[in-house]
PDB file of C-alpha atoms and ligand atoms in Angstrom:
ATOM      1  CA  MET Q 264     -31.463   6.905   0.054  1.00  0.00           C
ATOM      2  CA  THR Q 265     -28.619   6.876  -3.164  1.00  0.00           C
ATOM      3  CA  ALA Q 266     -27.589  10.255  -4.597  1.00  0.00           C
ATOM      4  CA  PRO Q 267     -29.375  10.605  -8.486  1.00  0.00           C
ATOM      5  CA  ASP Q 268     -26.244  11.692 -10.060  1.00  0.00           C
ATOM      6  CA  SER Q 269     -23.914   8.839  -8.225  1.00  0.00           C
ATOM      7  CA  ARG Q 270     -22.986   5.446 -10.031  1.00  0.00           C
ATOM      8  CA  PRO Q 271     -22.542   2.007  -8.380  1.00  0.00           C
ATOM      9  CA  VAL Q 272     -19.007   0.922  -7.035  1.00  0.00           C
ATOM     10  CA  ASP Q 273     -16.895  -1.339  -9.417  1.00  0.00           C
ATOM     11  CA  VAL Q 274     -16.977  -4.571  -8.025  1.00  0.00           C
ATOM     12  CA  LEU Q 275     -14.221  -7.168  -8.609  1.00  0.00           C
ATOM     13  CA  THR Q 276     -14.108 -10.934  -8.362  1.00  0.00           C
ATOM     14  CA  VAL Q 277     -11.337 -13.181  -6.521  1.00  0.00           C
ATOM     15  CA  ALA Q 278      -9.911 -15.487  -9.454  1.00  0.00           C
ATOM     16  CA  ALA Q 279      -7.205 -16.394  -7.638  1.00  0.00           C
ATOM     17  CA  VAL Q 280      -4.910 -16.555  -4.148  1.00  0.00           C
ATOM     18  CA  THR Q 281      -1.546 -17.173  -2.979  1.00  0.00           C
ATOM     19  CA  GLN Q 282       0.530 -17.283  -0.177  1.00  0.00           C
ATOM     20  CA  VAL Q 283       3.331 -15.035  -1.288  1.00  0.00           C
ATOM     21  CA  THR Q 284       5.101 -15.220   2.697  1.00  0.00           C
ATOM     22  CA  PRO Q 285       3.884 -16.346   5.664  1.00  0.00           C
ATOM     23  CA  SER Q 286       2.478 -12.966   6.689  1.00  0.00           C
ATOM     24  CA  VAL Q 287       1.393 -11.536   2.957  1.00  0.00           C
ATOM     25  CA  ARG Q 288      -1.566 -12.978   1.031  1.00  0.00           C
ATOM     26  CA  ARG Q 289      -1.785 -12.064  -3.119  1.00  0.00           C
ATOM     27  CA  VAL Q 290      -5.375 -12.060  -4.516  1.00  0.00           C
ATOM     28  CA  LEU Q 291      -5.353 -11.974  -8.429  1.00  0.00           C
ATOM     29  CA  LEU Q 292      -9.055  -9.964  -9.029  1.00  0.00           C
ATOM     30  CA  SER Q 293     -10.831  -9.594 -12.193  1.00  0.00           C
ATOM     31  CA  GLY Q 294     -12.982  -7.067 -13.619  1.00  0.00           C
ATOM     32  CA  THR Q 295     -13.551  -5.031 -16.787  1.00  0.00           C
ATOM     33  CA  GLU Q 296     -11.062  -3.147 -18.439  1.00  0.00           C
ATOM     34  CA  ALA Q 297     -11.988  -0.024 -17.433  1.00  0.00           C
ATOM     35  CA  ALA Q 298     -12.651  -0.944 -13.706  1.00  0.00           C
ATOM     36  CA  VAL Q 299      -9.234  -2.660 -13.599  1.00  0.00           C
ATOM     37  CA  ALA Q 300      -7.462   0.460 -15.180  1.00  0.00           C
ATOM     38  CA  ALA Q 301      -9.349   2.432 -12.255  1.00  0.00           C
ATOM     39  CA  ALA Q 302      -7.996   0.155  -9.785  1.00  0.00           C
ATOM     40  CA  GLY Q 303      -4.353   1.793  -9.089  1.00  0.00           C
ATOM     41  CA  PRO Q 304      -1.791   2.577  -8.244  1.00  0.00           C
ATOM     42  CA  THR Q 305      -2.909   3.247  -4.983  1.00  0.00           C
ATOM     43  CA  VAL Q 306      -6.975   2.560  -4.323  1.00  0.00           C
ATOM     44  CA  ASN Q 307      -9.804   2.511  -2.113  1.00  0.00           C
ATOM     45  CA  VAL Q 308     -11.305  -0.685  -1.953  1.00  0.00           C
ATOM     46  CA  LEU Q 309     -14.656  -1.602  -0.223  1.00  0.00           C
ATOM     47  CA  VAL Q 310     -14.431  -4.811   1.523  1.00  0.00           C
ATOM     48  CA  PRO Q 311     -17.443  -6.889   2.608  1.00  0.00           C
ATOM     49  CA  ARG Q 312     -17.487  -8.197   6.111  1.00  0.00           C
ATOM     50  CA  VAL Q 313     -16.307 -12.009   6.138  1.00  0.00           C
ATOM     51  CA  GLY Q 314     -19.031 -14.063   5.865  1.00  0.00           C
ATOM     52  CA  ASP Q 315     -21.613 -11.531   4.610  1.00  0.00           C
ATOM     53  CA  LEU Q 316     -22.792 -12.838   1.238  1.00  0.00           C
ATOM     54  CA  ALA Q 317     -25.162  -9.711   0.486  1.00  0.00           C
ATOM     55  CA  PRO Q 318     -23.074  -6.242   1.494  1.00  0.00           C
ATOM     56  CA  ARG Q 319     -25.042  -3.124   0.322  1.00  0.00           C
ATOM     57  CA  TRP Q 320     -22.371  -1.427  -2.066  1.00  0.00           C
ATOM     58  CA  PRO Q 321     -21.783   2.240  -1.375  1.00  0.00           C
ATOM     59  CA  HIS Q 322     -22.214   4.440  -5.060  1.00  0.00           C
ATOM     60  CA  VAL Q 323     -19.874   6.894  -5.800  1.00  0.00           C
ATOM     61  CA  ALA Q 324     -20.842  10.400  -6.688  1.00  0.00           C
ATOM     62  CA  ARG Q 325     -19.520  12.200  -9.713  1.00  0.00           C
ATOM     63  CA  ASP Q 326     -17.321  14.207  -7.931  1.00  0.00           C
ATOM     64  CA  GLY Q 327     -15.621  10.914  -6.294  1.00  0.00           C
ATOM     65  CA  ARG Q 328     -17.368  11.001  -3.083  1.00  0.00           C
ATOM     66  CA  ILE Q 329     -18.496   7.416  -1.889  1.00  0.00           C
ATOM     67  CA  VAL Q 330     -22.168   7.819  -0.857  1.00  0.00           C
ATOM     68  CA  TRP Q 331     -22.833   5.316   1.890  1.00  0.00           C
ATOM     69  CA  PRO Q 332     -26.320   3.707   2.257  1.00  0.00           C
ATOM     70  CA  ASP Q 333     -28.065   4.280   5.221  1.00  0.00           C
ATOM     71  CA  GLY Q 334     -28.349   1.904   7.840  1.00  0.00           C
ATOM     72  CA  ALA Q 335     -25.795  -1.226   8.293  1.00  0.00           C
ATOM     73  CA  HIS Q 336     -23.621  -2.151   4.904  1.00  0.00           C
ATOM     74  CA  GLY Q 337     -20.928  -4.540   6.042  1.00  0.00           C
ATOM     75  CA  VAL Q 338     -18.605  -3.098   3.946  1.00  0.00           C
ATOM     76  CA  SER Q 339     -15.448  -1.096   5.103  1.00  0.00           C
ATOM     77  CA  LEU Q 340     -12.951   1.311   3.241  1.00  0.00           C
ATOM     78  CA  ARG Q 341      -9.163   0.770   3.388  1.00  0.00           C
ATOM     79  CA  SER Q 342      -6.512   2.002   1.205  1.00  0.00           C
ATOM     80  CA  TYR Q 343      -4.475  -0.928  -1.088  1.00  0.00           C
ATOM     81  CA  THR Q 344      -2.122  -0.955  -3.926  1.00  0.00           C
ATOM     82  CA  ALA Q 345      -2.158  -2.391  -6.804  1.00  0.00           C
ATOM     83  CA  ARG Q 346       0.822  -4.414  -7.324  1.00  0.00           C
ATOM     84  CA  ARG Q 347       0.148  -5.296 -10.954  1.00  0.00           C
ATOM     85  CA  GLN Q 348      -2.574  -4.363 -13.384  1.00  0.00           C
ATOM     86  CA  ASP Q 349      -3.485  -5.246 -16.479  1.00  0.00           C
ATOM     87  CA  PRO Q 350      -6.558  -3.998 -17.838  1.00  0.00           C
ATOM     88  CA  LEU Q 351      -6.881  -5.808 -20.929  1.00  0.00           C
ATOM     89  CA  ALA Q 352      -6.351  -9.221 -19.226  1.00  0.00           C
ATOM     90  CA  GLY Q 353      -8.780  -7.803 -17.001  1.00  0.00           C
ATOM     91  CA  GLU Q 354      -6.719  -8.434 -14.339  1.00  0.00           C
ATOM     92  CA  VAL Q 355      -5.465  -6.625 -10.923  1.00  0.00           C
ATOM     93  CA  GLU Q 356      -3.219  -7.881  -8.304  1.00  0.00           C
ATOM     94  CA  MET Q 357      -3.049  -7.012  -4.684  1.00  0.00           C
ATOM     95  CA  ASP Q 358      -0.977  -8.171  -1.869  1.00  0.00           C
ATOM     96  CA  PHE Q 359      -2.760  -8.210   1.750  1.00  0.00           C
ATOM     97  CA  VAL Q 360      -0.604  -8.246   4.968  1.00  0.00           C
ATOM     98  CA  LEU Q 361      -2.322 -10.160   7.418  1.00  0.00           C
ATOM     99  CA  HIS Q 362      -1.651  -8.451  10.343  1.00  0.00           C
ATOM    100  CA  GLY Q 363      -4.326 -10.315  12.547  1.00  0.00           C
ATOM    101  CA  ASP Q 364      -6.487  -7.552  13.203  1.00  0.00           C
ATOM    102  CA  GLY Q 365      -9.173  -5.188  10.840  1.00  0.00           C
ATOM    103  CA  PRO Q 366     -11.550  -5.839   8.404  1.00  0.00           C
ATOM    104  CA  ALA Q 367      -9.284  -5.960   5.145  1.00  0.00           C
ATOM    105  CA  ALA Q 368      -6.645  -8.371   6.973  1.00  0.00           C
ATOM    106  CA  ALA Q 369      -9.860 -10.760   8.016  1.00  0.00           C
ATOM    107  CA  TRP Q 370     -11.532 -10.567   4.431  1.00  0.00           C
ATOM    108  CA  ALA Q 371      -7.923 -11.537   2.740  1.00  0.00           C
ATOM    109  CA  ALA Q 372      -7.556 -14.234   5.033  1.00  0.00           C
ATOM    110  CA  ALA Q 373     -10.745 -15.617   4.083  1.00  0.00           C
ATOM    111  CA  ALA Q 374     -10.721 -14.634   0.621  1.00  0.00           C
ATOM    112  CA  GLU Q 375     -11.177 -17.533  -1.693  1.00  0.00           C
ATOM    113  CA  THR Q 376     -12.331 -17.995  -5.814  1.00  0.00           C
ATOM    114  CA  GLY Q 377     -15.245 -15.959  -6.122  1.00  0.00           C
ATOM    115  CA  ALA Q 378     -15.015 -13.775  -3.313  1.00  0.00           C
ATOM    116  CA  LEU Q 379     -15.993  -9.827  -4.337  1.00  0.00           C
ATOM    117  CA  LEU Q 380     -14.054  -6.521  -3.346  1.00  0.00           C
ATOM    118  CA  GLY Q 381     -15.164  -3.133  -4.139  1.00  0.00           C
ATOM    119  CA  VAL Q 382     -12.900  -0.467  -5.564  1.00  0.00           C
ATOM    120  CA  ALA Q 383     -14.087   3.138  -5.419  1.00  0.00           C
ATOM    121  CA  GLY Q 384     -11.167   5.364  -6.545  1.00  0.00           C
ATOM    122  CA  SER Q 385      -7.332   5.792  -7.085  1.00  0.00           C
ATOM    123  CA  GLY Q 386      -4.416   7.798  -6.351  1.00  0.00           C
ATOM    124  CA  ALA Q 387      -0.957   8.068  -7.647  1.00  0.00           C
ATOM    125  CA  LEU Q 388       2.189   6.208  -5.762  1.00  0.00           C
ATOM    126  CA  GLY Q 389       3.592  10.096  -5.029  1.00  0.00           C
ATOM    127  CA  ASP Q 390       6.804   9.217  -6.470  1.00  0.00           C
ATOM    128  CA  ARG Q 391       9.299  10.724  -9.141  1.00  0.00           C
ATOM    129  CA  PRO Q 392      12.375   9.502 -11.108  1.00  0.00           C
ATOM    130  CA  ALA Q 393      15.765  10.674  -9.607  1.00  0.00           C
ATOM    131  CA  GLY Q 394      19.168   9.752 -10.258  1.00  0.00           C
ATOM    132  CA  TRP Q 395      19.466   8.886  -6.702  1.00  0.00           C
ATOM    133  CA  LEU Q 396      16.603   7.244  -4.718  1.00  0.00           C
ATOM    134  CA  LEU Q 397      15.801   6.115  -1.347  1.00  0.00           C
ATOM    135  CA  LEU Q 398      12.740   4.214  -0.531  1.00  0.00           C
ATOM    136  CA  ALA Q 399      11.627   3.014   3.134  1.00  0.00           C
ATOM    137  CA  GLY Q 400       8.733   0.791   3.919  1.00  0.00           C
ATOM    138  CA  ASP Q 401       7.684  -1.901   5.634  1.00  0.00           C
ATOM    139  CA  GLU Q 402       5.390  -5.040   4.077  1.00  0.00           C
ATOM    140  CA  THR Q 403       2.619  -2.760   3.417  1.00  0.00           C
ATOM    141  CA  ALA Q 404       4.478  -0.732   1.508  1.00  0.00           C
ATOM    142  CA  LEU Q 405       6.451  -3.411  -0.662  1.00  0.00           C
ATOM    143  CA  PRO Q 406       3.730  -3.658  -3.266  1.00  0.00           C
ATOM    144  CA  ALA Q 407       4.466   0.130  -4.299  1.00  0.00           C
ATOM    145  CA  ILE Q 408       8.232  -0.181  -3.481  1.00  0.00           C
ATOM    146  CA  SER Q 409       8.155  -3.157  -6.162  1.00  0.00           C
ATOM    147  CA  ARG Q 410       6.082  -1.195  -8.693  1.00  0.00           C
ATOM    148  CA  ILE Q 411       8.722   1.987  -8.070  1.00  0.00           C
ATOM    149  CA  LEU Q 412      11.574  -0.161  -8.734  1.00  0.00           C
ATOM    150  CA  ALA Q 413      10.077  -1.761 -11.351  1.00  0.00           C
ATOM    151  CA  GLU Q 414       9.282   1.321 -13.154  1.00  0.00           C
ATOM    152  CA  ALA Q 415      12.653   3.198 -12.096  1.00  0.00           C
ATOM    153  CA  PRO Q 416      15.450   3.790 -15.470  1.00  0.00           C
ATOM    154  CA  PRO Q 417      18.061   1.487 -14.998  1.00  0.00           C
ATOM    155  CA  THR Q 418      20.690   3.938 -14.280  1.00  0.00           C
ATOM    156  CA  THR Q 419      18.668   4.626 -11.021  1.00  0.00           C
ATOM    157  CA  ARG Q 420      21.135   4.314  -7.974  1.00  0.00           C
ATOM    158  CA  GLY Q 421      19.880   4.551  -4.218  1.00  0.00           C
ATOM    159  CA  VAL Q 422      19.007   2.142  -1.320  1.00  0.00           C
ATOM    160  CA  ALA Q 423      15.855   0.596  -0.361  1.00  0.00           C
ATOM    161  CA  LEU Q 424      15.096  -0.241   3.366  1.00  0.00           C
ATOM    162  CA  LEU Q 425      12.815  -2.866   3.539  1.00  0.00           C
ATOM    163  CA  GLU Q 426      11.404  -3.720   6.864  1.00  0.00           C
ATOM    164  CA  VAL Q 427       9.761  -7.279   7.574  1.00  0.00           C
ATOM    165  CA  ALA Q 428       9.160  -9.268  10.208  1.00  0.00           C
ATOM    166  CA  GLY Q 429      12.377 -11.702   9.700  1.00  0.00           C
ATOM    167  CA  PRO Q 430      14.081 -13.592   6.294  1.00  0.00           C
ATOM    168  CA  GLU Q 431      11.227 -15.565   5.618  1.00  0.00           C
ATOM    169  CA  GLU Q 432       8.955 -12.292   4.756  1.00  0.00           C
ATOM    170  CA  GLU Q 433      11.540 -11.315   1.949  1.00  0.00           C
ATOM    171  CA  GLN Q 434      10.204 -10.977  -1.673  1.00  0.00           C
ATOM    172  CA  ARG Q 435      12.318 -10.945  -4.606  1.00  0.00           C
ATOM    173  CA  LEU Q 436      11.823  -7.630  -6.124  1.00  0.00           C
ATOM    174  CA  PRO Q 437      13.704  -6.694  -9.399  1.00  0.00           C
ATOM    175  CA  ALA Q 438      15.466  -3.556  -9.219  1.00  0.00           C
ATOM    176  CA  PRO Q 439      18.125  -1.284 -11.416  1.00  0.00           C
ATOM    177  CA  VAL Q 440      21.820  -2.815 -10.400  1.00  0.00           C
ATOM    178  CA  GLY Q 441      22.497   0.717  -9.014  1.00  0.00           C
ATOM    179  CA  VAL Q 442      19.942   0.503  -5.897  1.00  0.00           C
ATOM    180  CA  GLU Q 443      20.687  -1.639  -3.263  1.00  0.00           C
ATOM    181  CA  LEU Q 444      18.069  -3.825  -1.287  1.00  0.00           C
ATOM    182  CA  ARG Q 445      18.627  -3.660   2.421  1.00  0.00           C
ATOM    183  CA  TRP Q 446      16.111  -5.806   4.411  1.00  0.00           C
ATOM    184  CA  LEU Q 447      15.776  -5.131   8.199  1.00  0.00           C
ATOM    185  CA  HIS Q 448      14.175  -8.081  10.467  1.00  0.00           C
ATOM    186  CA  ARG Q 449      12.200  -7.006  13.529  1.00  0.00           C
ATOM    187  CA  ALA Q 450      13.287 -10.449  14.652  1.00  0.00           C
ATOM    188  CA  GLY Q 451      10.501 -10.445  17.117  1.00  0.00           C
ATOM    189  CA  THR Q 452       9.451  -7.040  17.916  1.00  0.00           C
ATOM    190  CA  ALA Q 453       5.862  -6.239  16.584  1.00  0.00           C
ATOM    191  CA  PRO Q 454       5.366  -4.412  13.630  1.00  0.00           C
ATOM    192  CA  GLY Q 455       4.710  -0.507  14.927  1.00  0.00           C
ATOM    193  CA  LYS Q 456       7.212  -0.907  17.919  1.00  0.00           C
ATOM    194  CA  SER Q 457      10.549  -0.771  16.277  1.00  0.00           C
ATOM    195  CA  THR Q 458      12.717   1.628  15.336  1.00  0.00           C
ATOM    196  CA  LEU Q 459      14.698  -0.261  12.390  1.00  0.00           C
ATOM    197  CA  LEU Q 460      13.410   1.907   9.578  1.00  0.00           C
ATOM    198  CA  ALA Q 461      14.394   5.266  11.556  1.00  0.00           C
ATOM    199  CA  ASP Q 462      17.475   4.096  12.353  1.00  0.00           C
ATOM    200  CA  ALA Q 463      18.655   2.618   9.199  1.00  0.00           C
ATOM    201  CA  VAL Q 464      17.752   6.320   7.788  1.00  0.00           C
ATOM    202  CA  ALA Q 465      19.585   7.780  10.397  1.00  0.00           C
ATOM    203  CA  ALA Q 466      22.508   5.957   9.365  1.00  0.00           C
ATOM    204  CA  LEU Q 467      22.639   7.233   5.738  1.00  0.00           C
ATOM    205  CA  ASP Q 468      24.537  10.057   4.882  1.00  0.00           C
ATOM    206  CA  ARG Q 469      22.495  12.553   2.619  1.00  0.00           C
ATOM    207  CA  PRO Q 470      23.683  11.601  -1.514  1.00  0.00           C
ATOM    208  CA  ALA Q 471      25.542  14.752  -3.225  1.00  0.00           C
ATOM    209  CA  GLY Q 472      23.580  16.685  -5.683  1.00  0.00           C
ATOM    210  CA  ASP Q 473      19.724  17.772  -5.793  1.00  0.00           C
ATOM    211  CA  ASP Q 474      18.595  14.989  -8.251  1.00  0.00           C
ATOM    212  CA  VAL Q 475      17.796  12.972  -5.122  1.00  0.00           C
ATOM    213  CA  PHE Q 476      14.094  11.749  -3.948  1.00  0.00           C
ATOM    214  CA  ALA Q 477      13.073   9.696  -0.982  1.00  0.00           C
ATOM    215  CA  TRP Q 478      10.048   7.783  -1.019  1.00  0.00           C
ATOM    216  CA  VAL Q 479       8.718   6.545   2.676  1.00  0.00           C
ATOM    217  CA  ALA Q 480       5.509   4.507   3.722  1.00  0.00           C
ATOM    218  CA  ALA Q 481       5.120   2.174   6.863  1.00  0.00           C
ATOM    219  CA  GLU Q 482       3.800   2.686  10.370  1.00  0.00           C
ATOM    220  CA  SER Q 483       2.801   6.561  10.549  1.00  0.00           C
ATOM    221  CA  ALA Q 484       5.061   6.806  13.829  1.00  0.00           C
ATOM    222  CA  ALA Q 485       7.734   5.753  12.081  1.00  0.00           C
ATOM    223  CA  VAL Q 486       7.250   7.414   8.691  1.00  0.00           C
ATOM    224  CA  ARG Q 487       6.698  11.152  11.119  1.00  0.00           C
ATOM    225  CA  THR Q 488      10.572  10.473  12.235  1.00  0.00           C
ATOM    226  CA  ILE Q 489      12.231   9.723   9.122  1.00  0.00           C
ATOM    227  CA  ARG Q 490      10.178  12.891   7.593  1.00  0.00           C
ATOM    228  CA  ALA Q 491      11.534  15.110   9.884  1.00  0.00           C
ATOM    229  CA  ASP Q 492      15.163  13.312   9.336  1.00  0.00           C
ATOM    230  CA  LEU Q 493      14.428  13.765   5.452  1.00  0.00           C
ATOM    231  CA  ARG Q 494      13.968  17.266   5.900  1.00  0.00           C
ATOM    232  CA  GLY Q 495      15.963  18.448   8.389  1.00  0.00           C
ATOM    233  CA  ARG Q 496      19.413  17.015   8.122  1.00  0.00           C
ATOM    234  CA  TRP Q 497      18.952  15.671   4.555  1.00  0.00           C
ATOM    235  CA  GLY Q 498      17.585  19.107   4.012  1.00  0.00           C
ATOM    236  CA  LEU Q 499      14.934  17.777   1.281  1.00  0.00           C
ATOM    237  CA  GLY Q 500      12.353  20.094   0.004  1.00  0.00           C
ATOM    238  CA  ARG Q 501       8.648  19.072  -0.598  1.00  0.00           C
ATOM    239  CA  ALA Q 502       9.309  18.118  -4.243  1.00  0.00           C
ATOM    240  CA  GLN Q 503      12.055  15.779  -3.194  1.00  0.00           C
ATOM    241  CA  HIS Q 504      10.188  13.485  -0.538  1.00  0.00           C
ATOM    242  CA  HIS Q 505       6.869  11.888  -0.295  1.00  0.00           C
ATOM    243  CA  ALA Q 506       6.261  10.406   3.270  1.00  0.00           C
ATOM    244  CA  ILE Q 507       3.381   8.913   4.436  1.00  0.00           C
ATOM    245  CA  GLY Q 508       1.637   6.777   7.139  1.00  0.00           C
ATOM    246  CA  TYR Q 509       0.147   3.570   5.608  1.00  0.00           C
ATOM    247  CA  TRP Q 510      -1.092   2.285   9.036  1.00  0.00           C
ATOM    248  CA  ARG Q 511      -1.512   3.605  12.331  1.00  0.00           C
ATOM    249  CA  HIS Q 512      -0.216   1.139  15.660  1.00  0.00           C
ATOM    250  CA  GLY Q 513      -3.609   0.477  17.433  1.00  0.00           C
ATOM    251  CA  ARG Q 514      -6.105   2.742  15.057  1.00  0.00           C
ATOM    252  CA  ALA Q 515      -8.335   1.664  12.184  1.00  0.00           C
ATOM    253  CA  MET Q 516      -7.381   3.141   9.153  1.00  0.00           C
ATOM    254  CA  SER Q 517     -11.138   3.992   8.099  1.00  0.00           C
ATOM    255  CA  PRO Q 518     -13.846   6.120  10.205  1.00  0.00           C
ATOM    256  CA  SER Q 519     -16.160   4.044   8.272  1.00  0.00           C
ATOM    257  CA  GLY Q 520     -14.481   0.797   9.722  1.00  0.00           C
TER     258      GLY Q 520
HETATM  259  C1  FAD Y 291      -1.892   4.423   0.152  1.00  0.00           C
HETATM  260  C2  FAD Y 291      -1.810   3.598   1.012  1.00  0.00           C
HETATM  261  C3  FAD Y 291      -1.889   2.388   0.493  1.00  0.00           C
HETATM  262  C4  FAD Y 291      -1.451   0.949   0.844  1.00  0.00           C
HETATM  263  N1  FAD Y 291      -0.935  -0.305   0.374  1.00  0.00           N
HETATM  264  C5  FAD Y 291      -1.141  -1.653   1.018  1.00  0.00           C
HETATM  265  C6  FAD Y 291      -1.118  -2.926   0.409  1.00  0.00           C
HETATM  266  O1  FAD Y 291      -0.654  -2.779  -0.754  1.00  0.00           O
HETATM  267  N2  FAD Y 291      -0.567  -3.712   1.278  1.00  0.00           N
HETATM  268  C7  FAD Y 291      -1.591  -4.068   2.698  1.00  0.00           C
HETATM  269  O2  FAD Y 291      -1.291  -4.499   3.049  1.00  0.00           O
HETATM  270  N3  FAD Y 291      -1.309  -2.545   3.099  1.00  0.00           N
HETATM  271  C8  FAD Y 291      -1.500  -1.619   2.373  1.00  0.00           C
HETATM  272  N4  FAD Y 291      -1.773  -0.376   3.169  1.00  0.00           N
HETATM  273  C9  FAD Y 291      -2.182  -0.389   4.515  1.00  0.00           C
HETATM  274  C10 FAD Y 291      -3.681  -0.948   5.259  1.00  0.00           C
HETATM  275  O3  FAD Y 291      -4.571   0.047   4.252  1.00  0.00           O
HETATM  276  C11 FAD Y 291      -3.555  -0.719   6.839  1.00  0.00           C
HETATM  277  O4  FAD Y 291      -2.837  -1.650   7.126  1.00  0.00           O
HETATM  278  C12 FAD Y 291      -4.922  -1.107   7.102  1.00  0.00           C
HETATM  279  O5  FAD Y 291      -5.082  -0.537   8.443  1.00  0.00           O
HETATM  280  C13 FAD Y 291      -5.767  -2.006   6.956  1.00  0.00           C
HETATM  281  O6  FAD Y 291      -7.158  -2.144   7.331  1.00  0.00           O
HETATM  282  P1  FAD Y 291      -7.112  -3.438   7.989  1.00  0.00           P
HETATM  283  O7  FAD Y 291      -9.108  -3.533   7.824  1.00  0.00           O
HETATM  284  O8  FAD Y 291      -6.903  -4.569   8.059  1.00  0.00           O
HETATM  285  O9  FAD Y 291      -7.177  -3.026   9.693  1.00  0.00           O
HETATM  286  P2  FAD Y 291      -7.563  -1.844  10.388  1.00  0.00           P
HETATM  287  O10 FAD Y 291      -9.389  -2.031  10.923  1.00  0.00           O
HETATM  288  O11 FAD Y 291      -7.074  -0.448   9.857  1.00  0.00           O
HETATM  289  O12 FAD Y 291      -6.852  -1.803  11.808  1.00  0.00           O
HETATM  290  C14 FAD Y 291      -7.515  -2.378  12.868  1.00  0.00           C
HETATM  291  C15 FAD Y 291      -6.010  -3.053  13.790  1.00  0.00           C
HETATM  292  O13 FAD Y 291      -4.732  -3.161  13.192  1.00  0.00           O
HETATM  293  C16 FAD Y 291      -3.689  -2.696  13.491  1.00  0.00           C
HETATM  294  N5  FAD Y 291      -2.677  -2.876  11.825  1.00  0.00           N
HETATM  295  C17 FAD Y 291      -3.284  -2.212  10.822  1.00  0.00           C
HETATM  296  N6  FAD Y 291      -2.307  -2.358   9.894  1.00  0.00           N
HETATM  297  C18 FAD Y 291      -1.437  -3.472  10.256  1.00  0.00           C
HETATM  298  C19 FAD Y 291       0.165  -3.735   9.981  1.00  0.00           C
HETATM  299  N7  FAD Y 291       0.355  -3.778   8.631  1.00  0.00           N
HETATM  300  N8  FAD Y 291       0.537  -4.577  11.020  1.00  0.00           N
HETATM  301  C20 FAD Y 291       0.431  -4.646  12.246  1.00  0.00           C
HETATM  302  N9  FAD Y 291      -0.820  -4.253  12.617  1.00  0.00           N
HETATM  303  C21 FAD Y 291      -1.662  -3.644  11.823  1.00  0.00           C
HETATM  304  C22 FAD Y 291      -3.991  -0.973  13.804  1.00  0.00           C
HETATM  305  O14 FAD Y 291      -3.357  -0.464  14.084  1.00  0.00           O
HETATM  306  C23 FAD Y 291      -5.424  -1.577  14.345  1.00  0.00           C
HETATM  307  O15 FAD Y 291      -5.248  -1.730  15.463  1.00  0.00           O
HETATM  308  C24 FAD Y 291      -1.875   0.976   2.838  1.00  0.00           C
HETATM  309  C25 FAD Y 291      -2.230   2.168   2.954  1.00  0.00           C
HETATM  310  C26 FAD Y 291      -2.168   3.573   2.089  1.00  0.00           C
HETATM  311  C27 FAD Y 291      -2.395   4.988   3.119  1.00  0.00           C
END
């Protein structure tokens, strides 16, 4: 039964789909100005099961809690990033990694114009402006990293460590001239099994001064290693870094899955 003070979730419609790289599918979604404004930067997406033409969407309670319908509903909750939001145009763009398993990756692989995606709540990226920026992430973090780089003041210096399968997965990311983009290729190692990102951070000397911020998102175990390095060897305080696991090797990301 639906809680009396809850409202229906916003539902966006797929307007176009582009294959950005072999494993990244960009989905352009359209919706009302308010729905698009509320769909990011990070966003809880409600993914209908592929082929389910009548998903039973949950509601959102006044306190933001998602209220699921009783029984089978055919909808999974996942976290994604709005790579670009344009509320006035009623457009939001999300990049999905086609990793081969899971409801969200399957939905994106099958998405066509007219398909529906629910959105229910959003969050911040967790970045902060700083004179020197370390960005470290895998394919799932590229939408966030592209936003952070695009919004960074032009005087920002630093390095972005970007782990992808190979050169075919590199994307063009406009960045301040003082931020070096370093692409790291897994070259056959499975995602979630590589130590590339952690090794690359371990090889970096801490920049001088305190005007430093590190933003890290990738597979959870890699992020744990990097977080420990940044807190220990680099001595970064809580306000100087944001490091969170974007996915877990061998585990679905949501209990509703
Ligand atoms: C704040 C936030 C923002 C995110 N933004 C994005 C984004 O913009 N684009 C994006 O693609 N992802 C993003 N992610 C990651 C995404 O939520 C996870 O990859 C999620 O697990 C995908 O759901 P699924 O239904 O496809 O797979 P799940 O059902 O969650 O998992 C099924 C299986 O697939 C594996 N798996 C999950 N993700 C990957 C992967 N990337 N590579 C290899 N195996 C994987 C799991 O280990 C599990 O074994 C974000 C995560 C967070 C927390």
